[in-house]
Coordinates of N, CA and C in Angstrom, one line a residue:
G1135 N 31.6 43.6 -16.9 CA 32.5 44.1 -15.9 C 31.8 44.6 -14.7
V1136 N 32.6 44.9 -13.7 CA 32.2 45.5 -12.4 C 32.8 46.9 -12.3
L1137 N 32.0 47.9 -12.2 CA 32.4 49.3 -12.1 C 32.2 49.8 -10.6
S1138 N 33.3 50.1 -9.9 CA 33.2 50.4 -8.5 C 33.4 51.9 -8.3
F1139 N 32.4 52.5 -7.6 CA 32.4 53.9 -7.2 C 32.8 54.0 -5.7
L1140 N 33.2 52.8 -5.1 CA 33.4 52.8 -3.6 C 34.4 53.8 -3.1
A1141 N 35.4 54.1 -4.0 CA 36.5 55.0 -3.5 C 35.9 56.4 -3.1
F1142 N 34.7 56.7 -3.6 CA 34.2 58.0 -3.3 C 33.8 58.2 -1.8
D1143 N 33.7 57.1 -1.1 CA 33.3 57.2 0.3 C 34.6 57.3 1.1
E1144 N 34.9 58.6 1.5 CA 36.2 58.9 2.2 C 36.0 59.0 3.7
E1145 N 34.8 58.7 4.2 CA 34.5 58.7 5.6 C 35.3 57.6 6.3
P1146 N 35.9 57.9 7.5 CA 36.6 56.8 8.2 C 35.7 55.6 8.5
H1147 N 36.3 54.4 8.3 CA 35.6 53.2 8.6 C 35.2 53.1 10.1
P1148 N 34.0 52.8 10.4 CA 33.6 52.8 11.8 C 34.4 51.9 12.7
E1149 N 34.9 50.7 12.2 CA 35.7 49.8 13.0 C 37.2 50.0 12.9
H1150 N 37.6 50.7 11.8 CA 39.0 51.0 11.5 C 39.1 52.4 11.1
P1151 N 39.1 53.4 12.0 CA 39.0 54.8 11.6 C 40.2 55.3 10.9
H1152 N 41.3 54.6 10.9 CA 42.5 55.1 10.1 C 42.4 54.7 8.6
I1153 N 41.3 54.0 8.3 CA 41.2 53.6 6.9 C 39.9 54.2 6.3
P1154 N 39.9 54.8 5.2 CA 38.6 55.3 4.6 C 37.7 54.1 4.3
T1155 N 36.4 54.3 4.5 CA 35.4 53.3 4.2 C 35.5 52.7 2.8
G1156 N 35.8 53.6 1.8 CA 35.9 53.2 0.5 C 37.0 52.2 0.2
T1157 N 38.1 52.4 0.9 CA 39.3 51.5 0.7 C 38.9 50.2 1.3
A1158 N 38.3 50.1 2.5 CA 38.0 48.9 3.1 C 37.0 48.1 2.3
L1159 N 36.0 48.8 1.7 CA 35.0 48.2 0.9 C 35.5 47.7 -0.4
T1160 N 36.5 48.4 -1.0 CA 37.1 48.0 -2.2 C 37.9 46.7 -2.0
L1161 N 38.6 46.6 -0.9 CA 39.3 45.4 -0.5 C 38.3 44.2 -0.4
T1162 N 37.2 44.4 0.3 CA 36.2 43.4 0.4 C 35.7 43.0 -0.9
L1163 N 35.4 43.9 -1.8 CA 34.9 43.6 -3.1 C 35.9 42.8 -3.9
T1164 N 37.1 43.2 -3.8 CA 38.2 42.5 -4.6 C 38.3 41.1 -4.1
Q1165 N 38.3 40.9 -2.7 CA 38.4 39.5 -2.2 C 37.2 38.7 -2.6
T1166 N 36.0 39.3 -2.6 CA 34.8 38.5 -3.0 C 34.9 38.1 -4.4
L1167 N 35.3 39.0 -5.3 CA 35.4 38.6 -6.7 C 36.5 37.5 -7.0
T1168 N 37.6 37.7 -6.3 CA 38.8 36.8 -6.6 C 38.6 35.4 -5.9
T1169 N 37.7 35.3 -4.9 CA 37.4 34.0 -4.3 C 36.3 33.2 -4.9
H1170 N 35.7 33.8 -6.0 CA 34.6 33.1 -6.7 C 35.0 33.0 -8.1
P1171 N 35.7 31.9 -8.5 CA 36.3 31.8 -9.8 C 35.3 31.8 -10.9
H1172 N 34.0 31.6 -10.6 CA 33.0 31.6 -11.7 C 32.6 33.0 -12.1
I1173 N 33.1 34.0 -11.3 CA 32.9 35.4 -11.7 C 34.1 35.8 -12.5
T1174 N 33.9 36.1 -13.8 CA 35.0 36.4 -14.7 C 35.0 37.9 -15.1
A1175 N 34.0 38.7 -14.6 CA 33.9 40.1 -15.0 C 35.0 40.9 -14.3
P1176 N 35.8 41.6 -15.1 CA 36.9 42.4 -14.6 C 36.4 43.6 -13.8
L1177 N 37.2 43.9 -12.8 CA 36.9 45.0 -11.8 C 37.6 46.3 -12.3
W1178 N 36.8 47.3 -12.5 CA 37.3 48.7 -12.7 C 37.0 49.5 -11.5
A1179 N 38.0 50.3 -11.0 CA 37.8 51.2 -9.8 C 37.9 52.6 -10.3
L1180 N 36.9 53.4 -9.9 CA 36.9 54.8 -10.3 C 37.3 55.7 -9.1
T1181 N 38.1 56.7 -9.3 CA 38.4 57.8 -8.4 C 38.1 59.1 -9.0
Q1182 N 38.2 60.2 -8.2 CA 38.0 61.5 -8.8 C 39.1 62.4 -8.2
T1183 N 39.9 62.9 -9.1 CA 41.1 63.8 -8.7 C 41.9 63.2 -7.6
A1184 N 42.1 61.9 -7.7 CA 43.0 61.2 -6.7 C 44.5 61.2 -7.2
T1185 N 44.7 61.5 -8.5 CA 46.0 61.5 -9.1 C 46.1 62.7 -10.0
T1186 N 47.2 63.0 -10.5 CA 47.4 64.2 -11.4 C 48.0 63.8 -12.7
T1187 N 47.8 64.6 -13.7 CA 48.3 64.3 -15.0 C 49.4 65.3 -15.4
H1188 N 49.5 66.4 -14.7 CA 50.6 67.3 -14.9 C 50.7 68.2 -13.7
P1189 N 51.8 69.0 -13.5 CA 52.0 69.7 -12.3 C 50.9 70.7 -11.9
T1190 N 50.1 71.2 -12.8 CA 49.1 72.1 -12.5 C 47.7 71.5 -12.3
D1191 N 47.7 70.2 -12.4 CA 46.4 69.4 -12.3 C 46.0 69.5 -10.8
T1192 N 44.7 69.5 -10.6 CA 44.2 69.6 -9.2 C 44.2 68.2 -8.5
L1193 N 44.5 68.2 -7.2 CA 44.5 67.0 -6.5 C 43.6 67.2 -5.3
N1194 N 42.3 67.1 -5.5 CA 41.3 67.4 -4.5 C 41.0 66.2 -3.5
H1195 N 41.3 65.0 -4.0 CA 40.9 63.9 -3.1 C 42.1 62.9 -3.0
P1196 N 43.2 63.3 -2.4 CA 44.4 62.4 -2.3 C 44.1 61.1 -1.5
T1197 N 43.0 61.2 -0.6 CA 42.7 60.0 0.2 C 42.3 58.9 -0.7
Q1198 N 41.6 59.2 -1.9 CA 41.2 58.2 -2.8 C 42.4 57.5 -3.5
A1199 N 43.6 58.1 -3.4 CA 44.8 57.5 -4.0 C 45.1 56.1 -3.3
H1200 N 44.5 55.8 -2.1 CA 44.7 54.5 -1.6 C 44.2 53.4 -2.6
I1201 N 43.2 53.8 -3.3 CA 42.6 52.8 -4.3 C 43.6 52.5 -5.4
W1202 N 44.4 53.5 -5.7 CA 45.4 53.3 -6.8 C 46.5 52.3 -6.3
G1203 N 46.9 52.5 -5.0 CA 47.9 51.5 -4.5 C 47.3 50.1 -4.4
L1204 N 46.1 50.0 -3.9 CA 45.4 48.7 -3.8 C 45.2 48.1 -5.2
G1205 N 44.8 49.0 -6.1 CA 44.5 48.5 -7.5 C 45.8 47.9 -8.2
R1206 N 46.9 48.6 -8.0 CA 48.1 48.1 -8.6 C 48.5 46.8 -8.0
T1207 N 48.3 46.6 -6.7 CA 48.6 45.3 -6.1 C 47.7 44.2 -6.6
T1208 N 46.4 44.6 -6.8 CA 45.5 43.6 -7.3 C 45.8 43.2 -8.7
A1209 N 46.3 44.1 -9.5 CA 46.6 43.9 -10.9 C 47.8 42.8 -11.0
L1210 N 48.7 42.9 -10.0 CA 49.8 41.9 -10.0 C 49.3 40.5 -9.5
E1211 N 48.5 40.5 -8.5 CA 48.1 39.3 -7.9 C 46.9 38.6 -8.6
H1212 N 46.0 39.3 -9.2 CA 44.9 38.8 -9.9 C 44.7 39.4 -11.3
P1213 N 45.7 39.3 -12.2 CA 45.6 40.0 -13.5 C 44.4 39.6 -14.3
D1214 N 43.9 38.4 -14.1 CA 42.8 37.9 -15.0 C 41.4 38.5 -14.5
Q1215 N 41.4 39.0 -13.3 CA 40.1 39.5 -12.8 C 40.2 41.0 -12.6
W1216 N 41.2 41.6 -13.1 CA 41.4 43.1 -12.9 C 41.2 43.8 -14.2
G1217 N 40.4 44.9 -14.1 CA 40.2 45.7 -15.2 C 41.1 46.9 -15.3
G1218 N 41.0 47.8 -14.2 CA 41.9 48.9 -14.2 C 41.4 50.0 -13.3
L1219 N 42.2 51.1 -13.3 CA 41.9 52.3 -12.5 C 41.6 53.5 -13.5
I1220 N 40.6 54.2 -13.1 CA 40.2 55.4 -14.0 C 40.0 56.6 -13.0
D1221 N 40.7 57.7 -13.2 CA 40.5 58.9 -12.4 C 39.7 59.9 -13.2
L1222 N 38.6 60.4 -12.6 CA 37.7 61.3 -13.2 C 38.0 62.7 -12.8
P1223 N 37.6 63.7 -13.6 CA 37.8 65.1 -13.3 C 36.6 65.7 -12.6
P1224 N 36.7 66.9 -12.0 CA 35.5 67.5 -11.6 C 35.3 68.8 -12.4
P1225 N 34.0 69.2 -12.7 CA 32.9 68.3 -12.6 C 32.8 67.4 -13.9
L1226 N 31.9 66.4 -13.9 CA 31.8 65.5 -15.0 C 30.9 66.2 -16.1
T1227 N 31.3 66.0 -17.3 CA 30.5 66.5 -18.4 C 30.1 65.3 -19.3
P1228 N 29.2 65.5 -20.2 CA 28.9 64.4 -21.2 C 30.1 64.0 -22.0
Q1229 N 31.0 64.9 -22.3 CA 32.2 64.5 -23.0 C 33.1 63.6 -22.1
H1230 N 33.2 63.9 -20.8 CA 34.0 63.0 -19.9 C 33.3 61.6 -19.8
L1231 N 32.0 61.6 -19.8 CA 31.3 60.3 -19.7 C 31.5 59.5 -21.0
H1232 N 31.6 60.2 -22.1 CA 31.9 59.5 -23.4 C 33.3 58.9 -23.3
H1233 N 34.2 59.6 -22.8 CA 35.6 59.0 -22.7 C 35.6 57.8 -21.7
L1234 N 34.8 57.9 -20.7 CA 34.7 56.8 -19.7 C 34.1 55.5 -20.4
T1235 N 33.0 55.7 -21.1 CA 32.5 54.5 -21.8 C 33.4 54.0 -22.8
T1236 N 34.1 54.9 -23.5 CA 35.1 54.4 -24.5 C 36.2 53.6 -23.8
A1237 N 36.7 54.1 -22.6 CA 37.8 53.3 -21.9 C 37.3 51.9 -21.5
L1238 N 36.0 51.9 -21.1 CA 35.5 50.6 -20.5 C 35.1 49.6 -21.6
T1239 N 34.9 50.1 -22.8 CA 34.3 49.2 -23.9 C 35.3 48.9 -25.0
T1240 N 36.5 49.6 -25.0 CA 37.5 49.4 -26.0 C 38.5 48.4 -25.6
Q1241 N 38.9 47.5 -26.5 CA 40.0 46.6 -26.2 C 41.3 47.3 -26.2
H1242 N 42.0 47.4 -25.1 CA 43.3 48.0 -25.0 C 44.0 47.4 -23.8
T1243 N 45.3 47.7 -23.6 CA 46.1 47.1 -22.5 C 46.4 48.1 -21.4
E1244 N 45.8 49.3 -21.5 CA 46.0 50.3 -20.4 C 45.1 50.0 -19.2
D1245 N 45.7 50.0 -18.0 CA 44.8 49.8 -16.8 C 45.0 50.9 -15.8
Q1246 N 45.7 52.0 -16.2 CA 45.8 53.1 -15.3 C 45.5 54.4 -16.2
L1247 N 44.3 54.9 -16.1 CA 43.9 56.0 -17.0 C 43.3 57.2 -16.2
A1248 N 43.4 58.3 -16.8 CA 42.8 59.5 -16.2 C 42.1 60.2 -17.3
I1249 N 40.9 60.7 -17.0 CA 40.0 61.4 -18.0 C 40.1 62.9 -17.7
R1250 N 40.5 63.6 -18.7 CA 40.6 65.1 -18.6 C 39.9 65.7 -19.8
D1251 N 39.9 67.0 -19.8 CA 39.2 67.7 -20.9 C 39.9 67.4 -22.3
T1252 N 41.2 67.0 -22.2 CA 41.9 66.7 -23.5 C 41.6 65.2 -23.9
G1253 N 40.9 64.4 -23.1 CA 40.7 63.1 -23.4 C 41.2 62.1 -22.4
L1254 N 41.5 60.9 -22.9 CA 42.0 59.8 -22.1 C 43.5 59.9 -22.0
Q1255 N 44.0 59.8 -20.8 CA 45.5 59.9 -20.6 C 45.9 58.6 -19.8
A1256 N 47.0 58.0 -20.3 CA 47.6 56.8 -19.6 C 48.8 57.2 -18.9
R1257 N 49.1 56.4 -17.9 CA 50.3 56.6 -17.0 C 51.6 56.1 -17.7
R1258 N 52.6 57.0 -17.7 CA 53.9 56.6 -18.3 C 55.0 57.1 -17.4
L1259 N 56.2 56.4 -17.4 CA 57.4 56.9 -16.8 C 58.1 57.8 -17.7
T1260 N 58.5 59.0 -17.3 CA 59.2 59.9 -18.1 C 60.5 60.3 -17.4
R1261 N 61.5 60.7 -18.2 CA 62.8 61.1 -17.6 C 62.6 62.5 -17.0
T1262 N 63.3 62.8 -15.9 CA 63.3 64.1 -15.3 C 64.7 64.5 -14.9
T1263 N 64.9 65.7 -14.6 CA 66.2 66.2 -14.2 C 66.1 66.8 -12.8
T1264 N 67.2 66.8 -12.1 CA 67.2 67.4 -10.7 C 67.3 68.9 -10.8
H1265 N 66.7 69.6 -9.9 CA 66.8 71.0 -9.9 C 67.8 71.5 -8.9
S1266 N 68.5 70.6 -8.3 CA 69.5 70.9 -7.3 C 70.9 71.0 -8.0
T1267 N 71.7 71.9 -7.4 CA 73.1 72.0 -7.9 C 73.9 71.3 -6.9
P1268 N 75.1 70.8 -7.3 CA 76.0 70.2 -6.3 C 76.3 71.0 -5.1
D1269 N 76.3 72.3 -5.2 CA 76.6 73.2 -4.1 C 75.5 73.2 -3.1
S1270 N 74.2 73.0 -3.6 CA 73.1 73.1 -2.7 C 72.7 71.7 -2.0
L1271 N 73.4 70.7 -2.4 CA 73.1 69.4 -1.8 C 73.8 69.2 -0.5
Q1272 N 73.1 68.9 0.6 CA 73.7 68.7 1.9 C 73.9 67.2 2.2
P1273 N 75.2 66.9 2.5 CA 75.5 65.5 2.7 C 74.7 65.0 4.0
W1274 N 74.4 63.7 4.0 CA 73.7 63.1 5.1 C 74.6 62.9 6.2
K1275 N 74.3 63.4 7.4 CA 75.1 63.3 8.6 C 74.3 62.5 9.7
P1276 N 74.4 61.2 9.7 CA 73.6 60.4 10.6 C 74.0 60.7 12.0
H1277 N 73.0 60.7 12.9 CA 73.2 60.8 14.3 C 72.1 60.1 15.1
G1278 N 72.3 59.9 16.3 CA 71.3 59.2 17.1 C 71.3 57.7 16.7
T1279 N 70.1 57.1 16.7 CA 70.0 55.7 16.3 C 69.5 55.6 14.9
I1280 N 70.1 54.7 14.1 CA 69.7 54.4 12.8 C 69.1 53.0 12.8
L1281 N 67.8 52.9 12.6 CA 67.1 51.6 12.6 C 67.1 51.0 11.2
I1282 N 67.6 49.8 11.0 CA 67.5 49.2 9.7 C 66.8 47.9 9.9
T1283 N 65.5 47.8 9.3 CA 64.8 46.6 9.4 C 65.3 45.6 8.3
G1284 N 65.3 44.3 8.6 CA 66.0 43.4 7.7 C 67.5 43.7 7.7
G1285 N 68.0 44.1 8.8 CA 69.3 44.6 8.8 C 70.4 43.6 8.6
T1286 N 70.1 42.3 8.8 CA 71.1 41.3 8.6 C 71.0 40.6 7.2
G1287 N 70.1 41.1 6.4 CA 69.9 40.6 5.0 C 71.0 41.2 4.1
A1288 N 71.0 40.8 2.9 CA 72.0 41.3 1.9 C 72.0 42.8 1.8
L1289 N 70.8 43.4 1.6 CA 70.8 44.8 1.4 C 71.0 45.5 2.7
G1290 N 70.4 45.1 3.8 CA 70.6 45.7 5.1 C 72.1 45.7 5.5
T1291 N 72.7 44.5 5.3 CA 74.2 44.4 5.6 C 75.0 45.4 4.8
H1292 N 74.7 45.5 3.5 CA 75.5 46.4 2.7 C 75.3 47.9 3.2
I1293 N 74.1 48.3 3.5 CA 73.8 49.6 3.9 C 74.5 49.9 5.3
A1294 N 74.4 48.9 6.2 CA 74.9 49.1 7.5 C 76.5 49.2 7.4
T1295 N 77.1 48.4 6.6 CA 78.5 48.5 6.4 C 78.9 49.9 5.8
W1296 N 78.2 50.3 4.8 CA 78.5 51.7 4.3 C 78.4 52.8 5.3
I1297 N 77.3 52.7 6.1 CA 77.2 53.7 7.2 C 78.3 53.7 8.2
A1298 N 78.6 52.5 8.6 CA 79.7 52.3 9.6 C 81.0 52.8 9.1
T1299 N 81.2 52.6 7.8 CA 82.5 52.9 7.1 C 82.6 54.5 7.0
H1300 N 81.6 55.1 6.7 CA 81.6 56.6 6.4 C 81.3 57.4 7.7
H1301 N 80.5 56.8 8.6 CA 80.1 57.5 9.8 C 80.3 56.6 11.0
P1302 N 81.6 56.3 11.4 CA 81.9 55.3 12.4 C 81.4 55.5 13.8
H1303 N 80.9 56.7 14.1 CA 80.4 56.9 15.5 C 78.9 56.8 15.7
C1304 N 78.2 56.2 14.7 CA 76.8 56.2 14.8 C 76.3 54.9 15.6
H1305 N 75.0 54.9 15.9 CA 74.5 53.8 16.6 C 73.5 53.0 15.7
L1306 N 73.9 51.8 15.3 CA 73.1 51.0 14.4 C 72.3 50.0 15.1
L1307 N 71.0 50.0 14.8 CA 70.0 49.0 15.4 C 69.5 48.2 14.2
L1308 N 69.9 46.9 14.1 CA 69.6 46.0 13.0 C 68.6 45.0 13.6
T1309 N 67.5 44.8 12.8 CA 66.5 43.9 13.2 C 66.1 42.9 12.1
N1310 N 65.7 41.7 12.5 CA 65.0 40.8 11.6 C 64.3 39.8 12.5
R1311 N 63.7 38.8 11.9 CA 62.9 37.9 12.7 C 63.7 36.9 13.5
Q1312 N 65.0 36.7 13.2 CA 65.9 35.8 13.9 C 66.8 36.5 14.8
G1313 N 67.1 37.8 14.5 CA 68.0 38.6 15.4 C 69.4 38.0 15.5
P1314 N 69.9 37.9 16.7 CA 71.2 37.4 17.0 C 71.4 35.9 16.5
N1315 N 70.3 35.2 16.3 CA 70.4 33.8 15.8 C 70.6 33.7 14.3
T1316 N 70.6 34.8 13.6 CA 71.0 34.8 12.2 C 72.4 34.2 12.0
P1317 N 72.6 33.3 11.1 CA 73.9 32.6 11.0 C 75.1 33.5 11.0
H1318 N 75.1 34.7 10.3 CA 76.3 35.5 10.2 C 76.1 36.8 11.1
A1319 N 75.2 36.7 12.1 CA 75.0 37.9 12.9 C 76.2 38.3 13.8
T1320 N 76.8 37.3 14.3 CA 78.0 37.5 15.2 C 79.2 38.1 14.3
Q1321 N 79.4 37.6 13.2 CA 80.4 38.1 12.3 C 80.1 39.6 11.9
L1322 N 78.8 39.8 11.5 CA 78.4 41.2 11.1 C 78.6 42.2 12.3
H1323 N 78.2 41.7 13.5 CA 78.3 42.6 14.6 C 79.8 43.0 14.9
H1324 N 80.7 42.0 14.8 CA 82.1 42.2 15.0 C 82.6 43.1 13.9
Q1325 N 82.2 42.9 12.6 CA 82.7 43.8 11.5 C 82.3 45.2 11.7
L1326 N 81.0 45.4 12.1 CA 80.6 46.8 12.2 C 81.2 47.5 13.5
T1327 N 81.4 46.7 14.5 CA 82.1 47.2 15.7 C 83.5 47.6 15.4
Q1328 N 84.2 46.8 14.6 CA 85.6 47.1 14.2 C 85.6 48.4 13.4
L1329 N 84.6 48.7 12.7 CA 84.6 49.9 11.9 C 84.3 51.1 12.8
G1330 N 83.9 50.9 14.0 CA 83.6 52.0 15.0 C 82.2 52.3 15.3
A1331 N 81.2 51.5 14.8 CA 79.8 51.8 15.0 C 79.4 51.0 16.3
T1332 N 78.5 51.7 17.1 CA 77.9 51.0 18.1 C 76.7 50.2 17.5
T1333 N 76.7 48.9 17.7 CA 75.8 48.0 16.9 C 75.0 47.1 17.8
T1334 N 73.7 47.1 17.6 CA 72.8 46.2 18.3 C 72.0 45.4 17.2
I1335 N 72.0 44.1 17.3 CA 71.3 43.2 16.5 C 70.2 42.5 17.3
T1336 N 68.9 42.7 17.0 CA 67.9 42.2 17.8 C 66.8 41.6 17.0
T1337 N 65.9 40.8 17.7 CA 64.8 40.2 17.0 C 63.6 41.0 17.0
C1338 N 63.0 41.2 15.9 CA 61.7 42.0 15.8 C 61.0 41.7 14.5
D1339 N 59.8 41.2 14.5 CA 59.0 41.1 13.4 C 58.2 42.4 13.2
T1340 N 58.6 43.2 12.2 CA 58.0 44.5 12.0 C 56.6 44.5 11.6
T1341 N 56.0 43.3 11.3 CA 54.6 43.3 11.0 C 53.8 43.0 12.3
N1342 N 54.5 42.9 13.4 CA 53.9 42.6 14.7 C 53.9 43.9 15.5
P1343 N 52.7 44.6 15.7 CA 52.7 45.9 16.4 C 53.3 45.9 17.8
T1344 N 53.1 44.8 18.5 CA 53.6 44.7 19.9 C 55.1 44.6 19.9
Q1345 N 55.7 43.8 19.0 CA 57.1 43.6 19.0 C 57.8 45.0 18.5
L1346 N 57.1 45.6 17.6 CA 57.7 46.9 17.1 C 57.6 48.0 18.2
T1347 N 56.5 48.0 18.9 CA 56.4 49.0 20.0 C 57.5 48.7 21.1
N1348 N 57.7 47.4 21.4 CA 58.7 47.1 22.4 C 60.1 47.5 21.9
L1349 N 60.3 47.3 20.7 CA 61.6 47.7 20.1 C 61.9 49.2 20.2
L1350 N 60.9 49.9 19.8 CA 61.1 51.4 19.9 C 61.2 51.9 21.3
N1351 N 60.6 51.2 22.3 CA 60.7 51.6 23.7 C 62.1 51.3 24.2
T1352 N 62.9 50.5 23.6 CA 64.2 50.1 24.1 C 65.3 51.1 23.6
I1353 N 64.9 52.0 22.6 CA 65.9 52.9 22.1 C 66.2 54.0 23.2
P1354 N 67.5 54.1 23.6 CA 67.8 55.0 24.7 C 67.6 56.5 24.3
P1355 N 67.1 57.3 25.2 CA 67.0 58.8 25.0 C 68.2 59.4 24.5
T1356 N 69.4 58.9 25.0 CA 70.7 59.5 24.6 C 71.0 59.3 23.1
H1357 N 70.3 58.3 22.5 CA 70.5 58.1 21.1 C 69.1 57.9 20.4
P1358 N 68.4 59.0 20.3 CA 67.0 58.9 19.8 C 67.0 58.4 18.4
L1359 N 65.8 57.8 18.0 CA 65.7 57.4 16.7 C 65.6 58.5 15.7
T1360 N 66.5 58.6 14.7 CA 66.5 59.7 13.8 C 66.3 59.2 12.3
T1361 N 66.6 57.9 12.1 CA 66.6 57.4 10.7 C 66.0 56.0 10.7
L1362 N 65.2 55.8 9.7 CA 64.6 54.4 9.5 C 64.9 54.0 8.1
I1363 N 65.6 52.9 7.9 CA 65.9 52.3 6.6 C 65.2 51.0 6.5
H1364 N 64.2 50.9 5.7 CA 63.4 49.6 5.6 C 63.8 48.7 4.5
T1365 N 64.5 47.6 4.9 CA 64.9 46.7 3.9 C 64.4 45.3 4.1
A1366 N 63.4 45.2 5.1 CA 62.8 43.9 5.4 C 61.9 43.5 4.2
G1367 N 62.0 42.2 3.8 CA 61.2 41.7 2.7 C 59.7 41.7 3.1

């Protein structure tokens, strides 16, 4: 196997200062391993207090949580070359290192683990309850411009229609890569307008920084951007 400590480097990358160096190097390592099919060793990525196991657990290095997002994506795209994620506690003791070697050398199906004084812990979904009461919940009152990316898709159309129905005086800005050329864009625009919403359907590829910047610059000051609903695939 390949055991990576790269996540521990939290310094900004010299060429991409918004990304930790450890994240960039982990991506490079993953790409290197997955583009060489003769390398069959699974990749395990270590972090230290990048995630928590219970509400009182310390979270000293949330920047390293980038690796957990990257690792889960790698697990989906390259399951045969992925080992897993292991979060370490501070400080490390011989007992913790024993748990680490156990996790790396034991056959199991867990790929998201945390080592704590109590031993190895695996990630699970658990049911929870809301702490809010109906009286304390404030209804959403949209105002200004509501930007919906992928706004002419199935989900975006459904949300836009719901907003226009319940809040007819809002300003809806719907985007996708085809904009007004989407087959049902004219019909959708007419429907939302009939419901009372001011509607704009425009072309914007949200993965293109220039197009996205131009889009945001067109939003009038009289209707500032207050809500973003991302439904673009």
